[in-house]
């Protein structure tokens, strides 16, 4: 009998025990570094996943099936992972929601990625990633998931690729045969570019407790574009006040939803997952400046709205980063001099020694960073 790949559900326990002994002989590296040469999925010093399948959902969205290596832990439907990919010699990290249910019995999971305009990594994943590639992944994270115990009547409001966490939840509930009475309002530009469109319509036809309202924002019966409005919500889901709402989509949609739930005093029943930081409007008189990266001994010009992480990457640097939306603080650095603007609040940061989250701050005049 040959060596089996570590079972993600078992956490690769036998490998960890063996490694603790062989590490003594592998110093200064670890056994895991040598094991990686045989099979990257057996490593324990970093988590990797193998691309098992790629599937085009629409012309610019692709589902990637990944087989994770040792020490993986199952996700809760709605959670996300960090994915790292080297592109043109530089290492990028992004966060993607898992779109598959944890009930899969092949040990794999899927992410569904839409190529966004100017998105280096999303374009690479959608266009270039191929079966057999290995990519670094993080463990599932996030608190956007349905409660285990208390029965709820969910209302999902999703748009575009914001469908992914809801899809993981719906697939899981259906597989477990415990789908509650559910209303789902989903926005996509057209029928043909609705991610998971066919599966959603099939669920609507086959699941008596699932009601889908699929709204195409670039075409409707009257020829006009239909957007999320309070009136539309009342019409499509008159009992929305009695439901727990799970929403994921672009910032404008989430802001409109937040306003309605806040006015109704129901914010505690609203659960939101964001893909991007909520940014304040850029003031008309915002100015950029020369950004000096002290450790790299490099200076570049930047405008007043491009985040400093992107400025550094465009200048050829590879600064640490994670979520790119102001949550994980992996991109923190120190302001040595000058002034930057926090793009979320519009506040200036100009105290030397202050912490700067490069993914959500832009130059506000000349500045120097400890990067
Ligand atoms: S990359 Fe996560 S906070 Fe900046």
mmCIF file of C-alpha atoms and ligand atoms in Angstrom, residues 82 93 95 309 320-332 344 356-360, ligand 1:
data_model
loop_
_atom_site.group_PDB
_atom_site.id
_atom_site.type_symbol
_atom_site.label_atom_id
_atom_site.label_comp_id
_atom_site.label_asym_id
_atom_site.label_seq_id
_atom_site.Cartn_x
_atom_site.Cartn_y
_atom_site.Cartn_z
ATOM 1 C CA UNK A 82 -6.648 34.186 1.567
ATOM 2 C CA UNK A 93 -2.554 38.006 -1.825
ATOM 3 C CA UNK A 95 -9.344 37.163 -0.194
ATOM 4 C CA UNK A 309 -0.045 49.617 -1.287
ATOM 5 C CA UNK A 320 3.304 42.660 2.907
ATOM 6 C CA UNK A 321 -0.466 42.661 2.559
ATOM 7 C CA UNK A 322 -3.506 40.492 3.126
ATOM 8 C CA UNK A 323 -7.124 41.584 2.792
ATOM 9 C CA UNK A 324 -6.492 44.894 0.977
ATOM 10 C CA UNK A 325 -9.556 46.354 2.682
ATOM 11 C CA UNK A 326 -8.343 47.625 6.029
ATOM 12 C CA UNK A 327 -9.167 44.592 8.164
ATOM 13 C CA UNK A 328 -6.102 42.406 8.702
ATOM 14 C CA UNK A 329 -3.400 45.078 9.344
ATOM 15 C CA UNK A 330 -0.792 42.986 7.501
ATOM 16 C CA UNK A 331 0.054 46.057 5.406
ATOM 17 C CA UNK A 332 0.771 48.326 8.388
ATOM 18 C CA UNK A 344 -12.168 55.414 4.675
ATOM 19 C CA UNK A 356 -0.252 53.705 8.215
ATOM 20 C CA UNK A 357 -2.445 50.982 6.707
ATOM 21 C CA UNK A 358 -1.110 51.237 3.185
ATOM 22 C CA UNK A 359 -4.109 49.487 1.568
ATOM 23 C CA UNK A 360 -6.558 52.182 2.708
HETATM 24 S S1 LIG B 1 -3.925 44.464 3.641
HETATM 25 FE FE1 LIG B 1 -5.297 43.972 5.280
HETATM 26 S S2 LIG B 1 -5.388 45.885 6.343
HETATM 27 FE FE2 LIG B 1 -4.206 46.356 4.603
#
